[in-house]
Amino acid sequence: MPSPSSRSLWLTGARVVTMDASRRVLDADIEVRNGLIAAVRPRAGRGRACTRPRTLDCNGLILIPGLVQAHIHLCQTLFRGLADDLALEDWLAKRIWPLEAAHTPDSIYWSALLGAAELLLGGTTAILDMETVRHTEAAFGALEEIGLRATAGKCLMDAATNPAGLREPTDRALQEAADLCARWHGAADGRLRYCFAPRFAPSCTGPLLRAVSDAAERTGAVLHTHAAETPVELELVKRATGQDEIAYLESVGISGARAALAHCVWADQDAIGRLARAGTNVVHCPSSNLKLGSGIAPIPEMLAAGCHVALGADGAPCNNRLDGFEEMRLAALIQKPRLGPEALPAAKALELATLGGARALGLEHEIGSIEVGKRADLVALDLSGPHGQPAEADLVSRLVYAARAADVRHVMVDGRVVVRSGRLLTADLEEIRAKANAAARRLRRVVGL
Ligand SMILES: [Zn+2]
């Protein structure tokens, strides 16, 4: 892939939601150079944008930092609609694990491309991704091509209780993870990074969890796992370790700024205190928690305690969309019946979807807001449709409560335009559709669904 252009490209004419420290909203033109935001130039009194040499016309559009989804499983995109209306334990054991075990490098590749295409077209520019046990190399290959910013990792499952098709000896799992980290952490000019991804505490031995905590420390990689998703999971961990799950994870080094824990639906006051004190990232996945009936995560309580929170769609079979706008809207809505309409206001939801996600990826100094010096990960939305009107309504409200993925017009990652006028430029959508469908058909046949 060519390195980002050293020639300036101007995004002109947009209203810009910066998400900078003072949350400025400006009429400004944005200069992008070498993959970075080189200038944010307010337009008032500065003449017309047509004087710019290379431009991407954003007249009448809303420019926001690209959304960051900090919990995704691209390897599950082909399973969409194959595991509906099941509790988590059946969802995993009867559908997801057999399907993951049936993956080939080819099906992982098309699953990743299909998911990444949906994410980019919907305004998500960066993800934290948990792959399956095998063929993670193929997912990285797809991500390298399509241009999404991704921190991804092979799923680690070394406990004796795991299904035979996915269980791995501890040493082999750790060695492959280390090899993948050496190959991909920092690849594509830093756009791709590695995460160590133990599936969840019950699927891993204590020595593996300690080893990946050390490996993450050594390499600067993120730790990505699931935690406290259901009472059954909490009970399993309690029985095996004598500890509450969040405390146990902390005791083996899965905590702190480097760790991103998906769900934490059943975190109690003690666990919330631990998460806050350690600066551990919690990744809230409201659609997934609703669809699997897991519960409603105590996100306002976590925020009040000082926890770091990001958002994510989780995998396609438990959502079934990978739509960052949907997760923002739901994150705000689902707390209100429990705590009242003031719980988790729109501005906070937008913050979790941008700055919160950037922090969960360890990239808070590089992405998450539109500021000079940050990477140019930008999304231009057209809210001129009836559902986005009236235009004078509060812009943050329009973005969180009214906007949808289909409103996305242009998307840039690392200064490269990957979606223009709603069209994906970095991959052939027709080919992805055909190949992904063929791969999904084969998986269904192998698993007998
Ligand atoms: Zn998940």
Short mmCIF file of C-alpha atoms in Angstrom, two decimals, residues 70 128 196 213 216-217 221-225 249-250 253-262 275 278-283 308 359-362:
data_model
loop_
_atom_site.label_atom_id
_atom_site.label_comp_id
_atom_site.label_asym_id
_atom_site.label_seq_id
_atom_site.Cartn_x
_atom_site.Cartn_y
_atom_site.Cartn_z
CA ALA A 70 -13.40 -1.46 20.92
CA LEU A 128 -10.32 -3.69 18.66
CA PHE A 196 -3.33 -10.49 23.27
CA SER A 213 -0.07 -9.93 30.73
CA ALA A 216 1.59 -7.19 26.60
CA GLU A 217 3.80 -5.25 29.01
CA ALA A 221 0.25 -4.46 23.02
CA VAL A 222 -3.31 -4.27 24.33
CA LEU A 223 -4.97 -7.03 26.38
CA HIS A 224 -8.46 -7.80 25.11
CA THR A 225 -10.90 -10.18 26.78
CA LEU A 249 -8.32 -10.92 36.33
CA GLU A 250 -6.55 -8.16 38.24
CA GLY A 253 -2.37 -8.90 35.44
CA ILE A 254 -5.39 -8.41 33.15
CA SER A 255 -6.16 -4.86 34.30
CA GLY A 256 -4.96 -1.31 33.93
CA ALA A 257 -4.74 1.08 30.98
CA ARG A 258 -3.47 -1.68 28.69
CA ALA A 259 -6.54 -3.90 29.27
CA ALA A 260 -9.94 -3.71 27.53
CA LEU A 261 -12.67 -5.85 29.13
CA ALA A 262 -15.79 -6.34 27.04
CA LEU A 275 -11.79 -1.12 37.41
CA ALA A 278 -6.65 0.50 37.87
CA GLY A 279 -7.79 2.60 34.88
CA THR A 280 -8.99 -0.56 33.12
CA ASN A 281 -11.05 0.03 29.95
CA VAL A 282 -14.59 -1.31 29.98
CA VAL A 283 -16.11 -1.92 26.55
CA HIS A 308 -12.80 4.40 31.36
CA ARG A 359 -8.17 5.23 24.90
CA ALA A 360 -9.18 1.55 24.93
CA LEU A 361 -6.90 1.01 21.92
CA GLY A 362 -4.09 2.90 23.67
#
